[in-house]
Amino acid sequence: MTEVRFTHIGGPTVLIEFAGWRLLTDPTFDPPGRAYAFGWGTSSRKLTGPALPPEDIGPVDAVLLTHDHHSDNLDDAGRALLTDIATVVTTRTGARRLGGTTVRGLKAGQSSRLEAPGRPSIDITATPCRHGPPLSRPITGEVVGFALTWPGQHHGPLWITGDTVLYRALRKTAAALRPGTVLLHLGGVQFPLTGPARYTMTAADALDLCETIHPRTVCPVHYEGWQHFREGRETLAAELETVPSERGKAFTWLPCGTAHPITV
């Protein structure tokens, strides 16, 4: 078994520490107040800043970047941080945009390995995402999640879902993966311009997915701090109150800015 320390910095940004490794997901460190364009006439304002500034994060071995083209997953300060990172794992199109020899691009189903002396190797497999309604991928762009496996895991892989709606390929992947711990991107993202269309999972989707895979621990992320999030912590908490405790007890709220240990 491995004890992993998760520090939620805000939005999708989490520092993951174990066995000498320090990994960072989707770095977002800009201050609040600015509006960002998301393409095709959509935009959103950042409402809250990070719980920790980038200078307080310390050294990072690798960044796991689900996608580079939306500022709620990679903002200006996060992009600047990438220049000091030895390894960035992201989408194939993101790797082309970011450039450089330190960036590894993966499509869903492809894997890459992190290795370092005296540490367990980590296999990173990209998992599928659809960041919007059917046929939206040419507009919303390429996104992936990440499944992490390493020797000594007791409860199954660690899965970072990435920004996605709940759809058939995601269900199939989750059922095959059977993750023990999930960093679950939520928020029920919507934009006024596109009406009822959603771009990330809702609280109901979270419960539906977890009913299929029965993970040991589910940590919601990517649900607060921006105008385009439609479902925050209160909504998910209200949904959990309506389901049996056995289904709801897996959900763990990571405190912002403070490391939280979880056995993986």
One Martini backbone bead per residue (centre of mass of N, CA, C, O) as a GRO file, in nm:
protein
  264
    1MET     BB    1   0.100   0.034   0.016
    2THR     BB    2   0.011   0.385  -0.048
    3GLU     BB    3   0.086   0.705   0.057
    4VAL     BB    4  -0.100   0.989  -0.044
    5ARG     BB    5  -0.054   1.336  -0.112
    6PHE     BB    6  -0.313   1.584  -0.124
    7THR     BB    7  -0.313   1.914  -0.283
    8HIS     BB    8  -0.548   2.158  -0.303
    9ILE     BB    9  -0.531   2.464  -0.497
   10GLY     BB   10  -0.748   2.460  -0.732
   11GLY     BB   11  -0.968   2.335  -0.908
   12PRO     BB   12  -0.753   2.107  -1.090
   13THR     BB   13  -0.526   2.164  -0.874
   14VAL     BB   14  -0.281   1.908  -0.784
   15LEU     BB   15  -0.076   1.776  -0.537
   16ILE     BB   16   0.131   1.481  -0.577
   17GLU     BB   17   0.257   1.262  -0.308
   18PHE     BB   18   0.511   0.997  -0.346
   19ALA     BB   19   0.796   0.825  -0.315
   20GLY     BB   20   0.937   1.119  -0.413
   21TRP     BB   21   0.701   1.226  -0.566
   22ARG     BB   22   0.600   1.526  -0.777
   23LEU     BB   23   0.277   1.609  -0.881
   24LEU     BB   24   0.096   1.809  -1.131
   25THR     BB   25  -0.218   1.943  -1.196
   26ASP     BB   26  -0.341   2.171  -1.378
   27PRO     BB   27  -0.204   2.471  -1.380
   28THR     BB   28  -0.348   2.730  -1.154
   29PHE     BB   29  -0.234   3.086  -1.059
   30ASP     BB   30  -0.416   3.302  -1.105
   31PRO     BB   31  -0.580   3.562  -1.031
   32PRO     BB   32  -0.857   3.714  -0.974
   33GLY     BB   33  -1.105   3.889  -1.220
   34ARG     BB   34  -1.065   3.760  -1.490
   35ALA     BB   35  -1.140   3.723  -1.828
   36TYR     BB   36  -1.196   3.433  -2.042
   37ALA     BB   37  -1.154   3.275  -2.334
   38PHE     BB   38  -1.318   2.964  -2.495
   39GLY     BB   39  -1.454   3.003  -2.751
   40TRP     BB   40  -1.713   3.071  -2.956
   41GLY     BB   41  -1.799   3.324  -2.749
   42THR     BB   42  -1.685   3.221  -2.486
   43SER     BB   43  -1.684   3.292  -2.123
   44SER     BB   44  -1.490   3.361  -1.811
   45ARG     BB   45  -1.464   3.420  -1.462
   46LYS     BB   46  -1.242   3.456  -1.211
   47LEU     BB   47  -1.307   3.426  -0.849
   48THR     BB   48  -1.054   3.253  -0.749
   49GLY     BB   49  -0.768   3.173  -0.601
   50PRO     BB   50  -0.505   3.024  -0.496
   51ALA     BB   51  -0.395   2.862  -0.206
   52LEU     BB   52  -0.118   2.862  -0.369
   53PRO     BB   53   0.167   2.963  -0.474
   54PRO     BB   54   0.412   2.860  -0.685
   55GLU     BB   55   0.655   2.917  -0.477
   56ASP     BB   56   0.516   2.697  -0.260
   57ILE     BB   57   0.541   2.412  -0.404
   58GLY     BB   58   0.796   2.340  -0.537
   59PRO     BB   59   0.918   2.077  -0.666
   60VAL     BB   60   0.857   1.926  -0.996
   61ASP     BB   61   0.851   1.640  -1.196
   62ALA     BB   62   0.539   1.657  -1.303
   63VAL     BB   63   0.289   1.729  -1.551
   64LEU     BB   64  -0.068   1.687  -1.564
   65LEU     BB   65  -0.225   1.771  -1.878
   66THR     BB   66  -0.537   1.756  -2.008
   67HIS     BB   67  -0.522   2.068  -2.113
   68ASP     BB   68  -0.411   2.386  -2.282
   69HIS     BB   69  -0.687   2.566  -2.403
   70HIS     BB   70  -0.786   2.620  -2.100
   71SER     BB   71  -0.772   2.845  -1.826
   72ASP     BB   72  -0.890   2.633  -1.604
   73ASN     BB   73  -0.610   2.442  -1.668
   74LEU     BB   74  -0.430   2.683  -1.816
   75ASP     BB   75  -0.256   2.948  -1.728
   76ASP     BB   76  -0.022   3.183  -1.722
   77ALA     BB   77   0.124   3.086  -1.462
   78GLY     BB   78   0.125   2.786  -1.544
   79ARG     BB   79   0.287   2.821  -1.806
   80ALA     BB   80   0.542   2.933  -1.671
   81LEU     BB   81   0.602   2.676  -1.499
   82LEU     BB   82   0.671   2.471  -1.734
   83THR     BB   83   0.974   2.568  -1.785
   84ASP     BB   84   1.064   2.395  -1.499
   85ILE     BB   85   0.975   2.117  -1.624
   86ALA     BB   86   1.078   1.800  -1.712
   87THR     BB   87   0.762   1.692  -1.729
   88VAL     BB   88   0.499   1.675  -1.979
   89VAL     BB   89   0.162   1.554  -1.982
   90THR     BB   90  -0.048   1.524  -2.276
   91THR     BB   91  -0.166   1.599  -2.555
   92ARG     BB   92  -0.092   1.600  -2.880
   93THR     BB   93  -0.178   1.893  -2.946
   94GLY     BB   94  -0.046   2.018  -2.696
   95ALA     BB   95   0.245   1.937  -2.763
   96ARG     BB   96   0.262   2.107  -3.020
   97ARG     BB   97   0.205   2.383  -2.888
   98LEU     BB   98   0.431   2.374  -2.664
   99GLY     BB   99   0.668   2.213  -2.702
  100GLY     BB  100   0.945   2.047  -2.674
  101THR     BB  101   1.125   1.781  -2.498
  102THR     BB  102   0.927   1.762  -2.224
  103VAL     BB  103   0.683   1.680  -2.407
  104ARG     BB  104   0.406   1.452  -2.382
  105GLY     BB  105   0.198   1.289  -2.617
  106LEU     BB  106  -0.143   1.168  -2.577
  107LYS     BB  107  -0.368   0.921  -2.637
  108ALA     BB  108  -0.609   0.728  -2.589
  109GLY     BB  109  -0.430   0.439  -2.449
  110GLN     BB  110  -0.173   0.567  -2.397
  111SER     BB  111   0.171   0.545  -2.272
  112SER     BB  112   0.381   0.642  -1.990
  113ARG     BB  113   0.703   0.677  -1.818
  114LEU     BB  114   0.819   0.719  -1.490
  115GLU     BB  115   1.167   0.777  -1.392
  116ALA     BB  116   1.373   0.713  -1.090
  117PRO     BB  117   1.596   0.695  -0.864
  118GLY     BB  118   1.451   0.528  -0.587
  119ARG     BB  119   1.179   0.492  -0.751
  120PRO     BB  120   0.885   0.428  -0.860
  121SER     BB  121   0.733   0.352  -1.131
  122ILE     BB  122   0.516   0.534  -1.366
  123ASP     BB  123   0.214   0.466  -1.521
  124ILE     BB  124   0.072   0.654  -1.795
  125THR     BB  125  -0.272   0.667  -1.892
  126ALA     BB  126  -0.477   0.763  -2.128
  127THR     BB  127  -0.806   0.895  -2.112
  128PRO     BB  128  -1.114   0.954  -2.204
  129CYS     BB  129  -1.272   1.252  -2.353
  130ARG     BB  130  -1.576   1.471  -2.347
  131HIS     BB  131  -1.606   1.831  -2.371
  132GLY     BB  132  -1.920   1.756  -2.440
  133PRO     BB  133  -2.128   1.711  -2.664
  134PRO     BB  134  -2.205   1.570  -2.929
  135LEU     BB  135  -1.970   1.671  -3.174
  136SER     BB  136  -1.765   1.881  -3.002
  137ARG     BB  137  -1.456   1.831  -3.040
  138PRO     BB  138  -1.380   2.044  -3.267
  139ILE     BB  139  -1.440   2.276  -3.050
  140THR     BB  140  -1.320   2.179  -2.757
  141GLY     BB  141  -1.118   1.961  -2.794
  142GLU     BB  142  -0.850   1.797  -2.667
  143VAL     BB  143  -0.888   1.541  -2.408
  144VAL     BB  144  -0.751   1.404  -2.099
  145GLY     BB  145  -0.682   1.153  -1.891
  146PHE     BB  146  -0.542   0.972  -1.591
  147ALA     BB  147  -0.367   0.666  -1.531
  148LEU     BB  148  -0.210   0.546  -1.228
  149THR     BB  149   0.071   0.323  -1.196
  150TRP     BB  150   0.225   0.122  -0.928
  151PRO     BB  151   0.402  -0.029  -0.712
  152GLY     BB  152   0.185  -0.120  -0.431
  153GLN     BB  153  -0.089  -0.113  -0.504
  154HIS     BB  154  -0.416  -0.195  -0.348
  155HIS     BB  155  -0.687  -0.023  -0.490
  156GLY     BB  156  -0.576   0.078  -0.746
  157PRO     BB  157  -0.585   0.316  -0.949
  158LEU     BB  158  -0.516   0.643  -1.038
  159TRP     BB  159  -0.776   0.883  -1.131
  160ILE     BB  160  -0.790   1.136  -1.383
  161THR     BB  161  -1.052   1.244  -1.569
  162GLY     BB  162  -1.107   1.513  -1.651
  163ASP     BB  163  -1.276   1.694  -1.890
  164THR     BB  164  -1.609   1.553  -1.875
  165VAL     BB  165  -1.849   1.366  -1.976
  166LEU     BB  166  -2.094   1.124  -1.962
  167TYR     BB  167  -1.995   0.833  -2.145
  168ARG     BB  168  -1.935   0.541  -2.293
  169ALA     BB  169  -1.618   0.543  -2.293
  170LEU     BB  170  -1.594   0.613  -1.994
  171ARG     BB  171  -1.738   0.372  -1.876
  172LYS     BB  172  -1.558   0.153  -2.001
  173THR     BB  173  -1.294   0.246  -1.876
  174ALA     BB  174  -1.376   0.237  -1.578
  175ALA     BB  175  -1.449  -0.067  -1.571
  176ALA     BB  176  -1.156  -0.161  -1.649
  177LEU     BB  177  -0.991  -0.003  -1.431
  178ARG     BB  178  -1.079   0.017  -1.133
  179PRO     BB  179  -1.048   0.249  -0.936
  180GLY     BB  180  -0.959   0.362  -0.611
  181THR     BB  181  -0.881   0.659  -0.706
  182VAL     BB  182  -1.050   0.985  -0.759
  183LEU     BB  183  -1.020   1.264  -0.972
  184LEU     BB  184  -1.315   1.459  -1.006
  185HIS     BB  185  -1.448   1.625  -1.265
  186LEU     BB  186  -1.670   1.893  -1.245
  187GLY     BB  187  -1.945   2.161  -1.243
  188GLY     BB  188  -2.146   2.175  -1.481
  189VAL     BB  189  -2.071   2.315  -1.741
  190GLN     BB  190  -2.181   2.644  -1.861
  191PHE     BB  191  -2.319   2.853  -2.129
  192PRO     BB  192  -2.528   3.087  -2.245
  193LEU     BB  193  -2.476   3.044  -2.556
  194THR     BB  194  -2.536   2.702  -2.518
  195GLY     BB  195  -2.719   2.653  -2.291
  196PRO     BB  196  -2.776   2.317  -2.188
  197ALA     BB  197  -2.500   2.256  -2.240
  198ARG     BB  198  -2.245   2.033  -2.136
  199TYR     BB  199  -1.876   1.997  -2.022
  200THR     BB  200  -1.932   1.850  -1.749
  201MET     BB  201  -1.986   1.695  -1.474
  202THR     BB  202  -2.217   1.602  -1.245
  203ALA     BB  203  -2.345   1.488  -0.960
  204ALA     BB  204  -2.511   1.264  -1.095
  205ASP     BB  205  -2.274   1.150  -1.259
  206ALA     BB  206  -2.096   1.072  -1.023
  207LEU     BB  207  -2.288   0.860  -0.903
  208ASP     BB  208  -2.316   0.687  -1.152
  209LEU     BB  209  -2.019   0.612  -1.192
  210CYS     BB  210  -1.969   0.497  -0.897
  211GLU     BB  211  -2.176   0.265  -0.925
  212THR     BB  212  -1.992   0.108  -1.133
  213ILE     BB  213  -1.684   0.115  -0.973
  214HIS     BB  214  -1.639   0.146  -0.665
  215PRO     BB  215  -1.464   0.341  -0.518
  216ARG     BB  216  -1.289   0.427  -0.235
  217THR     BB  217  -1.202   0.722  -0.357
  218VAL     BB  218  -1.346   1.059  -0.390
  219CYS     BB  219  -1.220   1.366  -0.546
  220PRO     BB  220  -1.329   1.664  -0.589
  221VAL     BB  221  -1.288   1.875  -0.877
  222HIS     BB  222  -1.361   2.130  -1.069
  223TYR     BB  223  -1.617   2.334  -0.904
  224GLU     BB  224  -1.458   2.613  -0.856
  225GLY     BB  225  -1.392   2.977  -0.927
  226TRP     BB  226  -1.617   3.000  -1.162
  227GLN     BB  227  -1.880   3.100  -1.362
  228HIS     BB  228  -1.920   2.815  -1.531
  229PHE     BB  229  -2.000   2.693  -1.273
  230ARG     BB  230  -2.306   2.513  -1.165
  231GLU     BB  231  -2.163   2.293  -0.959
  232GLY     BB  232  -2.099   2.262  -0.637
  233ARG     BB  233  -2.064   2.147  -0.325
  234GLU     BB  234  -2.362   2.179  -0.239
  235THR     BB  235  -2.485   2.003  -0.461
  236LEU     BB  236  -2.338   1.740  -0.397
  237ALA     BB  237  -2.421   1.721  -0.102
  238ALA     BB  238  -2.725   1.701  -0.163
  239GLU     BB  239  -2.706   1.439  -0.329
  240LEU     BB  240  -2.581   1.260  -0.101
  241GLU     BB  241  -2.836   1.278   0.094
  242THR     BB  242  -3.014   1.079  -0.116
  243VAL     BB  243  -2.813   0.850  -0.053
  244PRO     BB  244  -2.662   0.597   0.044
  245SER     BB  245  -2.389   0.581   0.248
  246GLU     BB  246  -2.217   0.381   0.078
  247ARG     BB  247  -2.202   0.576  -0.172
  248GLY     BB  248  -2.106   0.852  -0.018
  249LYS     BB  249  -1.835   0.779   0.151
  250ALA     BB  250  -1.614   0.815  -0.083
  251PHE     BB  251  -1.634   1.112  -0.045
  252THR     BB  252  -1.364   1.361  -0.061
  253TRP     BB  253  -1.263   1.662   0.079
  254LEU     BB  254  -1.024   1.871  -0.014
  255PRO     BB  255  -0.817   2.075   0.131
  256CYS     BB  256  -0.711   2.386   0.083
  257GLY     BB  257  -0.354   2.390   0.110
  258THR     BB  258  -0.368   2.088   0.230
  259ALA     BB  259  -0.250   1.796   0.311
  260HIS     BB  260  -0.393   1.470   0.208
  261PRO     BB  261  -0.417   1.148   0.313
  262ILE     BB  262  -0.405   0.847   0.097
  263THR     BB  263  -0.477   0.519   0.035
  264VAL     BB  264  -0.363   0.332  -0.272
   0.00000   0.00000   0.00000
